[in-house]
Coordinates of C-alpha atoms and ligand atoms in Angstrom, one line a residue:
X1 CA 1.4 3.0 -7.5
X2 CA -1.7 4.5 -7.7
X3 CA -3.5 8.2 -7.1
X4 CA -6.9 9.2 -6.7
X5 CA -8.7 12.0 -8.4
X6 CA -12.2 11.9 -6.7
X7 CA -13.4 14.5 -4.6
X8 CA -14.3 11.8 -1.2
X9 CA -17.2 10.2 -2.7
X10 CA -18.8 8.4 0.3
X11 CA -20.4 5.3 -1.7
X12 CA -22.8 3.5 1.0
X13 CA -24.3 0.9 -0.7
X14 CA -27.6 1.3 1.3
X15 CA -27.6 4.7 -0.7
X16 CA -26.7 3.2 -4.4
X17 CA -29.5 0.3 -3.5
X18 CA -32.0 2.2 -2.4
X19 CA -33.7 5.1 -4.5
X20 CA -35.3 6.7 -1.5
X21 CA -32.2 6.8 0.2
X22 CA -31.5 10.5 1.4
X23 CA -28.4 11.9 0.1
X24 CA -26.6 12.3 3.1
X25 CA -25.9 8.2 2.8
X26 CA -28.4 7.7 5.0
X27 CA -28.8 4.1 4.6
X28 CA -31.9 1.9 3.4
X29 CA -33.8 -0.8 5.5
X30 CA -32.2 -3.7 6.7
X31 CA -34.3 -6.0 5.3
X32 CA -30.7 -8.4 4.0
X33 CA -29.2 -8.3 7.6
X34 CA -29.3 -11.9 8.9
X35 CA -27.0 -11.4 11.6
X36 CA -28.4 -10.7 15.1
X37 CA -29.5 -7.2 16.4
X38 CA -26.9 -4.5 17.4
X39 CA -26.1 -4.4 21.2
X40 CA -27.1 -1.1 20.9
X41 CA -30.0 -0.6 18.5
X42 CA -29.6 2.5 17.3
X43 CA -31.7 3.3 14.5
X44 CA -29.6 2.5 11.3
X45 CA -30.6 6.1 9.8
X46 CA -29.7 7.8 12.5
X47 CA -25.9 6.3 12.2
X48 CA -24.9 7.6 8.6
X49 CA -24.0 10.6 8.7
X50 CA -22.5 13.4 6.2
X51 CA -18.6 12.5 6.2
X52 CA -16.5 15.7 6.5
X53 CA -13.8 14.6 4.7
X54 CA -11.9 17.3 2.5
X55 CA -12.1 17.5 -0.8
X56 CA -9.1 19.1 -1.2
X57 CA -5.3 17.9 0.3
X58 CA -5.1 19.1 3.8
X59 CA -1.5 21.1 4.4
X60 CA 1.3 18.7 4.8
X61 CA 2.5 18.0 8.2
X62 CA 6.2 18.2 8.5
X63 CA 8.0 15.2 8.3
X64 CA 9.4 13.9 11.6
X65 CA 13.0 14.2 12.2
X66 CA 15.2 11.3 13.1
X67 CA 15.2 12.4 16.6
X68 CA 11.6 11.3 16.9
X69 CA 11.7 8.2 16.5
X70 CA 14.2 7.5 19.6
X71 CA 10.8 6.5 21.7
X72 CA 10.0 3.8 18.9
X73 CA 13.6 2.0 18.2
X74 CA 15.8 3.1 21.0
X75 CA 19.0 5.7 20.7
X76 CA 21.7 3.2 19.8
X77 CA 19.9 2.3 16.5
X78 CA 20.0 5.4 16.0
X79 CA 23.4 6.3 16.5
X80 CA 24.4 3.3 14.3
X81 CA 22.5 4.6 11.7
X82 CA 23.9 8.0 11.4
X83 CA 27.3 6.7 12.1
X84 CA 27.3 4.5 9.4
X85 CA 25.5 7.5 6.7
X86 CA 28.6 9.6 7.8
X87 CA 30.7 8.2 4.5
X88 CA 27.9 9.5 2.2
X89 CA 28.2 12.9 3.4
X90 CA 27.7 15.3 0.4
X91 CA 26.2 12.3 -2.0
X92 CA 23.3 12.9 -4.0
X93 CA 20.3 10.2 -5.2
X94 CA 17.6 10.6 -7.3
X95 CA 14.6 8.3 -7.0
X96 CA 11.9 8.2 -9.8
X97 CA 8.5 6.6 -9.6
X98 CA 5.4 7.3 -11.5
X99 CA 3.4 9.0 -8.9
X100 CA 3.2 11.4 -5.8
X101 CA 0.4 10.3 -3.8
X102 CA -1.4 7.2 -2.8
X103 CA -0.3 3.6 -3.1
X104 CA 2.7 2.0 -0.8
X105 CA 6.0 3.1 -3.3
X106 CA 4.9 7.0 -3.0
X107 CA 4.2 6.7 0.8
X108 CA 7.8 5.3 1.4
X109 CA 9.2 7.7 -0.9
X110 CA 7.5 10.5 0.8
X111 CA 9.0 9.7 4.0
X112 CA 12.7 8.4 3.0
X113 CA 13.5 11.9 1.3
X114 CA 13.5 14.0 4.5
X115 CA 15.3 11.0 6.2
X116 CA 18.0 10.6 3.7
X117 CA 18.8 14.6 3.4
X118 CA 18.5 14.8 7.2
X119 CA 21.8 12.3 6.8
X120 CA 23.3 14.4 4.6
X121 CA 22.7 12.5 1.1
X122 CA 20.9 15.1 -1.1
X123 CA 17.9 13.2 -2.4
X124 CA 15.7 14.4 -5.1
X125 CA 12.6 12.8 -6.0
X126 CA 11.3 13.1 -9.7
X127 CA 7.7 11.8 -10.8
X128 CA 7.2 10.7 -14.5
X129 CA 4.3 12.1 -16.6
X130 CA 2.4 10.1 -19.1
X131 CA -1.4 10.3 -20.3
X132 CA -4.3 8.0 -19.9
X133 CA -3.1 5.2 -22.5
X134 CA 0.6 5.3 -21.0
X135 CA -1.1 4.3 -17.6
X136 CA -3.5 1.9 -19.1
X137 CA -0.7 0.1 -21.1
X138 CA 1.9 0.1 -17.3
X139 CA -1.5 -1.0 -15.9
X140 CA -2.0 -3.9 -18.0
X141 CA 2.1 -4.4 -17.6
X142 CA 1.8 -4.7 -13.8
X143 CA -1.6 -7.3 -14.0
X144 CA 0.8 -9.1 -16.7
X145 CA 3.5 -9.3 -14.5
X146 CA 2.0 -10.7 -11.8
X147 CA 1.1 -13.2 -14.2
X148 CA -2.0 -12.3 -15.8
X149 CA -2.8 -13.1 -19.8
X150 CA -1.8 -10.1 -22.1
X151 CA -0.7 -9.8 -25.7
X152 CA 2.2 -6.9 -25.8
X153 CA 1.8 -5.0 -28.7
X154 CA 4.3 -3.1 -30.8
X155 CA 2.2 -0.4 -30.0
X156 CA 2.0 -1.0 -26.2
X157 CA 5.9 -1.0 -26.5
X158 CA 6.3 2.0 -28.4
X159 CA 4.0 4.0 -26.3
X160 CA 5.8 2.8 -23.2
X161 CA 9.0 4.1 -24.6
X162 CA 7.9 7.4 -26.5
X163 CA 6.2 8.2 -23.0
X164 CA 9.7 7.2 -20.9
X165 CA 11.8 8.9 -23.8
X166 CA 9.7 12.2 -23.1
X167 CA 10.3 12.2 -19.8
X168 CA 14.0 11.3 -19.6
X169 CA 14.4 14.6 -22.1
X170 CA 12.9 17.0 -19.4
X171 CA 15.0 14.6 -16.3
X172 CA 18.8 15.6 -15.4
X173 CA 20.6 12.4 -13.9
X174 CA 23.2 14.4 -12.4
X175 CA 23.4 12.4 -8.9
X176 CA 25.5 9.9 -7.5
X177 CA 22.7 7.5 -7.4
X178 CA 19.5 7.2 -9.4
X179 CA 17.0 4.7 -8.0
X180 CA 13.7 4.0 -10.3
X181 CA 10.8 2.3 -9.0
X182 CA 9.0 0.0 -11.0
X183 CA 8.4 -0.9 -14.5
X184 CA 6.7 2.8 -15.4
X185 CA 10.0 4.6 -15.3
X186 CA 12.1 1.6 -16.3
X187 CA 13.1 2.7 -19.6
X188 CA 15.1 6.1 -18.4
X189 CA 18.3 3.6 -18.3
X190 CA 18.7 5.0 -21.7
X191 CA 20.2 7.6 -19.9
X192 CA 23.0 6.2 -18.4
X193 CA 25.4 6.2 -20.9
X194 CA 25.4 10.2 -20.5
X195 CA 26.1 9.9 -16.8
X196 CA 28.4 8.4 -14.6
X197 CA 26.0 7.4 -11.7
X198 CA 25.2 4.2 -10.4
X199 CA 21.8 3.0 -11.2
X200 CA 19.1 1.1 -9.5
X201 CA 15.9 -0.7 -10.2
X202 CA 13.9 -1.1 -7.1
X203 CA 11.1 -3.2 -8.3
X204 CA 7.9 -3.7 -5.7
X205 CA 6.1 -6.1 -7.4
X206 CA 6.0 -9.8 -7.6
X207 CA 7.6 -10.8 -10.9
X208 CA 7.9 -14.4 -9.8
X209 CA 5.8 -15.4 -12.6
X210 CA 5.4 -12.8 -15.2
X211 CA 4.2 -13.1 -18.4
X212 CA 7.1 -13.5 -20.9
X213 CA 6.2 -11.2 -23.2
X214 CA 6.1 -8.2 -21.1
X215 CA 9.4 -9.5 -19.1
X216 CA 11.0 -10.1 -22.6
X217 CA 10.3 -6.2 -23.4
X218 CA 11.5 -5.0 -19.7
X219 CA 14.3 -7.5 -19.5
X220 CA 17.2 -5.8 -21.8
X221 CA 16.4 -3.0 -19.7
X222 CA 16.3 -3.8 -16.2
X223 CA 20.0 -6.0 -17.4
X224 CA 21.4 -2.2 -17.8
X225 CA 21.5 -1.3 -14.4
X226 CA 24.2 -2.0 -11.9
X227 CA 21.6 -3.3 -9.5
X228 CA 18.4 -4.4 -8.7
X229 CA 16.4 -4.6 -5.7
X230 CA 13.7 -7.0 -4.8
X231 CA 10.8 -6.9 -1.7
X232 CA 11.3 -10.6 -1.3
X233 CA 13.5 -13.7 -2.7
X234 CA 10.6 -15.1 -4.0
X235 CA 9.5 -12.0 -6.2
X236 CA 13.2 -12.1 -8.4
X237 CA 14.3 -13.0 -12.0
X238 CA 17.2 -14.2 -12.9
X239 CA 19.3 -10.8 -13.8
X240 CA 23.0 -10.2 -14.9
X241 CA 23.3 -7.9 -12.4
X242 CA 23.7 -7.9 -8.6
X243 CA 20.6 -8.1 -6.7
X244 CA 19.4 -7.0 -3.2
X245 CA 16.1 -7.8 -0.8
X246 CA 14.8 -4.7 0.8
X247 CA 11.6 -5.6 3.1
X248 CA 9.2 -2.7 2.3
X249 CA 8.6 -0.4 5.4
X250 CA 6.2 1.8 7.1
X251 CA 6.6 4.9 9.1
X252 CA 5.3 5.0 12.6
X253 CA 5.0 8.6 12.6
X254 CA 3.1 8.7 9.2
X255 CA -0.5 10.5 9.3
X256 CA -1.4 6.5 8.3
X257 CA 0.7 5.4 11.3
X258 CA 0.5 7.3 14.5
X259 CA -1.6 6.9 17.7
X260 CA -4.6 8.8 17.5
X261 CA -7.0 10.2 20.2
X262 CA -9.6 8.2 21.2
X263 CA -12.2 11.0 20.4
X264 CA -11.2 11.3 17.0
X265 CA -11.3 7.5 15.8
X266 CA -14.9 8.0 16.8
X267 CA -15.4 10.9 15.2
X268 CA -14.4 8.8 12.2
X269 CA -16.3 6.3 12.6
X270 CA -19.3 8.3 13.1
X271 CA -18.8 10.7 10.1
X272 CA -18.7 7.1 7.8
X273 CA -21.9 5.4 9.6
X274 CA -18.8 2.5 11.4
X275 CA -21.2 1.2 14.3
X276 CA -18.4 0.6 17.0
X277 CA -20.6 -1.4 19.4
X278 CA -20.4 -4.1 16.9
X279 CA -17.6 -5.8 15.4
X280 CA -16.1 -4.1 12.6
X281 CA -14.3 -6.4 9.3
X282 CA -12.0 -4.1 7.1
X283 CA -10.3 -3.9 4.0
X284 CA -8.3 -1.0 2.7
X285 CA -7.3 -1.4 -0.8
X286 CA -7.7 0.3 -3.9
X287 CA -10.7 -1.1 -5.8
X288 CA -8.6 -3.2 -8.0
X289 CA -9.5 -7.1 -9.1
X290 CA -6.2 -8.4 -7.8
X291 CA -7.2 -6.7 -3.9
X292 CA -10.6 -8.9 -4.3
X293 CA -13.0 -6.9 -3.1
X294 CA -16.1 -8.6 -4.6
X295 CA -13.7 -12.0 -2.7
X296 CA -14.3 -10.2 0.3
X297 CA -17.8 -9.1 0.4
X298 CA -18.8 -12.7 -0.2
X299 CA -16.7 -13.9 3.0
X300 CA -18.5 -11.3 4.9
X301 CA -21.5 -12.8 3.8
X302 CA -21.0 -16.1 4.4
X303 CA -19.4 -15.5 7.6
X304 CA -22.4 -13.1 8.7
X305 CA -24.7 -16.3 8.6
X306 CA -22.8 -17.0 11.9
X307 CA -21.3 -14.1 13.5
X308 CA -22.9 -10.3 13.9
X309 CA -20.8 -7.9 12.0
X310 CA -19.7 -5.0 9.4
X311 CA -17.5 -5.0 6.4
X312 CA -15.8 -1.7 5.8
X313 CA -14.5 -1.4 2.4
X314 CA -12.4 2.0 1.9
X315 CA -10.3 2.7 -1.2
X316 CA -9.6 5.1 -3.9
X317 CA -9.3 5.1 -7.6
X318 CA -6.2 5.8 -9.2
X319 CA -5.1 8.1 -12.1
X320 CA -3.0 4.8 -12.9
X321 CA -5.5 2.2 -12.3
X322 CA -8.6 3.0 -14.9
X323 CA -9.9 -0.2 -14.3
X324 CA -11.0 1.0 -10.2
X325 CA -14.4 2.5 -11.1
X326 CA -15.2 -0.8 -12.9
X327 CA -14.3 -2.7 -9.9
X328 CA -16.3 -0.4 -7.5
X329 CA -19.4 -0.8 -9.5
X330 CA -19.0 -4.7 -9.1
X331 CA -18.5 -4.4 -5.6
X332 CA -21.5 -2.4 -4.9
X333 CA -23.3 -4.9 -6.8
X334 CA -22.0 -7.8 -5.0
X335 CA -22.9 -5.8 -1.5
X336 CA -26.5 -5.7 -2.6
X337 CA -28.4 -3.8 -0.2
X338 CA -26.8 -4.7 2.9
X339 CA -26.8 -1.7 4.8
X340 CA -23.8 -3.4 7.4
X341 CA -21.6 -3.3 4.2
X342 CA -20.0 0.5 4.2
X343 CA -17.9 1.1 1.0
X344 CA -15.8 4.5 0.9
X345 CA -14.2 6.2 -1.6
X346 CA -11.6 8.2 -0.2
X347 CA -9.2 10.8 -1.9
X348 CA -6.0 10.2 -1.7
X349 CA -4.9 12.4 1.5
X350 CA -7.2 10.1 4.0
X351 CA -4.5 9.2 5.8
X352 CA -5.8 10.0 9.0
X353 CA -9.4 8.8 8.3
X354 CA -7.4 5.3 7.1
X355 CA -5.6 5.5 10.1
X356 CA -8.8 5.4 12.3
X357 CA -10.6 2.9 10.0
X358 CA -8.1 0.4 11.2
X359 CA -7.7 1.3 14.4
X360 CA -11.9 0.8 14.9
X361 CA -11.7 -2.5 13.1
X362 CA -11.7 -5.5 15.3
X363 CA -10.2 -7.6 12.0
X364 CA -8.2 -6.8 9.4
X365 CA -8.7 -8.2 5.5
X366 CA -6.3 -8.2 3.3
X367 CA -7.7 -10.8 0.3
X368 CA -5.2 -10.0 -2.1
X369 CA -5.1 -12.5 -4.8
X370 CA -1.2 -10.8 -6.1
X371 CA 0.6 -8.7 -4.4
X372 CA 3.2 -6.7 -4.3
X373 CA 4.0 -6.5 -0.6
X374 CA 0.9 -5.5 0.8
X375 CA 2.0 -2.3 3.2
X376 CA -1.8 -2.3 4.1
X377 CA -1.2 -5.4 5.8
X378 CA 1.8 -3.6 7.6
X379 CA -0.5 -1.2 8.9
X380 CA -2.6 -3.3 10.1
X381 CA -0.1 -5.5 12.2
X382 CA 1.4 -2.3 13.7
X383 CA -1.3 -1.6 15.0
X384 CA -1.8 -4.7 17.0
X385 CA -4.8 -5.9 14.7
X386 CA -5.8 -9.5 14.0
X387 CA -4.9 -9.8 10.5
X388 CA -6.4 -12.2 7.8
X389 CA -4.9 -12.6 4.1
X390 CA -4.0 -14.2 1.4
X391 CA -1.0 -16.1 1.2
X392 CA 0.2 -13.8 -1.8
X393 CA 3.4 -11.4 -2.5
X394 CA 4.8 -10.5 0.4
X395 CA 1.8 -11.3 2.3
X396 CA 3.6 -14.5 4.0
X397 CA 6.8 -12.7 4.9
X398 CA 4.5 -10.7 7.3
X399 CA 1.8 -13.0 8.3
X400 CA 3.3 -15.7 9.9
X401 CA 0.4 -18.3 9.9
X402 CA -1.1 -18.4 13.1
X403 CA 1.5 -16.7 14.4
X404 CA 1.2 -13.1 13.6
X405 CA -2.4 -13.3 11.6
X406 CA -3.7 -15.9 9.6
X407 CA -2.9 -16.6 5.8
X408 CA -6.4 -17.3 3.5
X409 CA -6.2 -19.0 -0.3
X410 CA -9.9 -18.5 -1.0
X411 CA -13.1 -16.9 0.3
X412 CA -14.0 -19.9 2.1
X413 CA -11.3 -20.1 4.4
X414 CA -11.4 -15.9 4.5
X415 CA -15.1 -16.3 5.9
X416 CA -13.8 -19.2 8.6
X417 CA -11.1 -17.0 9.6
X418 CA -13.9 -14.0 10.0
X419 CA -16.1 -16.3 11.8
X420 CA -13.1 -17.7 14.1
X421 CA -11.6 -14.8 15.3
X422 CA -14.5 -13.0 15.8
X423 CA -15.1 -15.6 18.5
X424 CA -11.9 -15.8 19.5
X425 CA -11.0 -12.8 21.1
X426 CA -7.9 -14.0 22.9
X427 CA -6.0 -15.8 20.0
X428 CA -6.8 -12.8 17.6
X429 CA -5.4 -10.1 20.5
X430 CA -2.1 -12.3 20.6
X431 CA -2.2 -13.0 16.7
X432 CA -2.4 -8.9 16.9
X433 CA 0.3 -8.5 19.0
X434 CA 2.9 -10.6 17.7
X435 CA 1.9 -8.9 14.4
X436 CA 3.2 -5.2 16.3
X437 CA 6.3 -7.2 17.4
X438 CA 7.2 -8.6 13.9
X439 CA 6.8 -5.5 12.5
X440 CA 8.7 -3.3 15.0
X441 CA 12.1 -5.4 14.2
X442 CA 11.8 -5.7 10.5
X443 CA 9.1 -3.5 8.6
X444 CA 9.8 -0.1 10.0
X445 CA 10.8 3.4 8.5
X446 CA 14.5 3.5 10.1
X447 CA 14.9 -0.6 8.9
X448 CA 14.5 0.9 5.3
X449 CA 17.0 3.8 5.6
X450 CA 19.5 2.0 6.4
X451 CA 19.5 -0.7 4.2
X452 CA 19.7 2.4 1.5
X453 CA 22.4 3.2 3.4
X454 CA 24.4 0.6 3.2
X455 CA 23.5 -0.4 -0.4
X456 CA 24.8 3.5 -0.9
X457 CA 28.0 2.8 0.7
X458 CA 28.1 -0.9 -1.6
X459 CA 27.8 1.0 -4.7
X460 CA 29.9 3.7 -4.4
X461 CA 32.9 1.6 -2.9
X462 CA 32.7 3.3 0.5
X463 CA 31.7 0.2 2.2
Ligands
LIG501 N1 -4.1 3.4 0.6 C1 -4.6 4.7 0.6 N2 -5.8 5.0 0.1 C2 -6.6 4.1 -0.4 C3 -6.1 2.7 -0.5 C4 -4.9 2.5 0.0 O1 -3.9 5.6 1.1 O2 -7.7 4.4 -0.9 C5 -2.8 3.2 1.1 C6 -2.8 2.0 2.1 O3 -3.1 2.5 3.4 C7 -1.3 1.6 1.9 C8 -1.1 1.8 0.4 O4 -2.0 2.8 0.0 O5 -0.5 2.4 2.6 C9 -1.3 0.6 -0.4 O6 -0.1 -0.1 -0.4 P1 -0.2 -1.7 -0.7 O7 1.2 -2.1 -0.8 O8 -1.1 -2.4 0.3 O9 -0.9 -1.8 -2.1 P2 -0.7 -1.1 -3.6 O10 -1.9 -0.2 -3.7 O11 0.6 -0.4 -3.6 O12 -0.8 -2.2 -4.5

């Protein structure tokens, strides 16, 4: 759902707050610290350090075959899963979304096409087009279909569709299956009288309580499809069609994903100024008001009266999401000068730096105040980490309270959760590894392709 187009600006707040600041990030005093000292006290200038992160997309590793994932879910699962692709031999899908890289439908997407063609269904992937004000207006749709305020106007609507129209003119729908993602693309159901296929509306966000005017515009729409596809029982509308829950996934062998060597997390943390001796608090998210950022740095701030440690903020912008440079400047003003608070910018092919961020952290935040799923929060319980967030989305189909994190409704209860897992180490190792468990059975790569799989096989009457 989202893309960044900055070049890896490392934003340490020390650095915005201090005008003498080098510009290397070194940070500023630590005059606003009221924790206690570091167990190692290592200079605070000497710890930020020039990131060497790219500033253009790294080559693509290749995607991992099926094969490679027998360690991770065992060889029978496997078998089952090609056996039961063998029908769809020769099949082709198309899946549509409105963007290649960043946010949790493009990582998916990027990871199911070599999966699915590896079965034998062709699978083409197609990426819709649109200028500044079409993203702005499916921007201010998505914040409206979580439920936010919005007045739709005729000109929102016929921007939305002269933008969809263009693209469905330069699309072929030739496949068996076509599968859009989202509201963005929602409108190329136009197309369907001219072609045979079945189509599908796999929708990741929360439309539990959207705002009727936007949902009376997408409504006729979504009713033309033959199904529709939900991330949770509690996100659907009532629809005339048939529809299906599909648990978002992550891949374990994703750059995002996979174990990394111990050498290089620290690398990591070193390039960003991450102070591993101490604990480290982190949220990924893209600097969007719904993720809560600013939510966050206050918890960290109230929790830091009690407990010693550092908030890492990392994030990108998005080429969808005007409003993130907005919401980073607030952020940086609501860190102050605190030189423990590190806020990163990252383009959008940091998988790896991402990867090691969490990996480092000794708590995960997700304060999300709507979601859609939250894969971030996936992330973070595959890799065994004590996990706080809010009791959003698909937040609490994860987070099992007490169980396999904990679930927060406001920045109070975030901060208590910082505070109480910081000094409980035992109950936040177990909280992490349930989390791994949870995920292993139901939020993984393989879950995903088979439930495509078998919603192929529904659809095209070869179950
Ligand atoms: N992500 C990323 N770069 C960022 C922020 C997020 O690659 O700067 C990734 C994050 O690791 C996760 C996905 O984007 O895999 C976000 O998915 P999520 O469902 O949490 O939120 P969305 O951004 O789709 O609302």
């Amino acid at each position: 759902m989202s893309e960044t187009q900055n070049s890896g600006n490392i934003s340490s707040v020390a650095e915005t707050a201090s005008p003498s600041a080098e510009h290397n990030g070194v940070g500023g005093s630590s005059t606003v610290s009221v924790g206690p000292e570091p167990a190692t006290a290592v200079p605070k200038r000497e710890r930020r350090k020039q990131p060497r992160i790219s500033d253009t997309p790294p080559m693509a590793p290749p995607p991992p075959r099926l094969d490679d994932y027998e360690p991770i879910i065992g060889k029978p699962e496997l078998d089952e899963l090609r056996f039961l692709a063998t029908v769809l031999k020769g099949k082709s899908v198309k899946m549509v979304n409105s963007t290649a890289v960043g946010g949790g439908v493009a990582e998916m997407l990027n990871r199911l096409v070599p999966l699915m063609a590896e079965l034998d269904v062709t699978t083409h992937w197609d990426v819709i087009t649109g200028g500044n004000d079409f993203f702005e207006i499916t921007k201010a749709f998505h914040n409206a279909l979580h439920g936010g305020s919005y007045e739709l106007s005729r000109q929102a609507q016929e921007a939305f569709l002269a933008t969809n129209e263009q693209n469905r003119q330069r699309m072929a729908f030739e496949e068996d299956v076509i599968v859009i993602h989202d509201p963005q693309p929602a409108a190329l159901v136009s197309s369907k009288k001219d072609h045979p296929g079945k189509w599908v509306w796999r929708c990741h966000i929360d439309l539990s309580n959207p705002n009727p005017g936007v949902w009376g515009f997408l409504r006729p729409m979504i009713d033309q499809y033959d199904a529709a596809i939900f991330s949770s029982p509690k996100f659907a509308r009532q629809l005339a069609i048939p529809q299906y829950l599909f648990y978002p996934c992550i891949d374990p062998l994703s750059e995002k994903n996979k174990e990394l060597d111990e050498s290089y997390i620290q690398k990591v943390c070193d390039d960003f100024g991450v102070d591993r001796s101490r604990p480290i608090v982190t949220q990924i998210s893209r600097f969007d008001r719904l993720k809560d950022p600013v939510g966050v740095v206050q918890a960290y701030k109230m929790a830091r009266n009690y407990v010693d440690c550092q908030l890492v903020l990392a994030g990108g912008g998005a080429s969808d999401d005007p409003e993130g440079a907005v919401v980073l400047k607030e952020v940086q003003e609501a860190a102050g000068d605190d030189p423990d608070i590190i806020l990163l910018e990252l383009p959008p092919w940091s998988a790896l730096e991402i990867n090691a961020l969490q990996r480092a952290s000794t708590l995960i935040v997700q304060k999300s105040l709507k979601e859609g799923f939250g894969l971030t929060v996936t992330e973070a319980l595959w890799k065994s980490k004590p996990t706080i967030a809010g009791a959003v989305g698909g937040i609490p189909t994860q987070v099992i309270h007490k169980l396999t994190g904990v679930l927060v409704h406001s920045v109070e209860g975030c901060a208590y959760q910082i505070r109480y897992l910081l000094t409980h180490p035992e109950f936040a190792k177990q909280l992490g590894k349930n989390g791994h468990e949870h995920v292993k059975e139901n939020l993984l790569m393989t879950t995903n392709v088979r439930r495509w799989v078998l919603l192929f096989r529904i659809l095209l009457g070869l179950a």
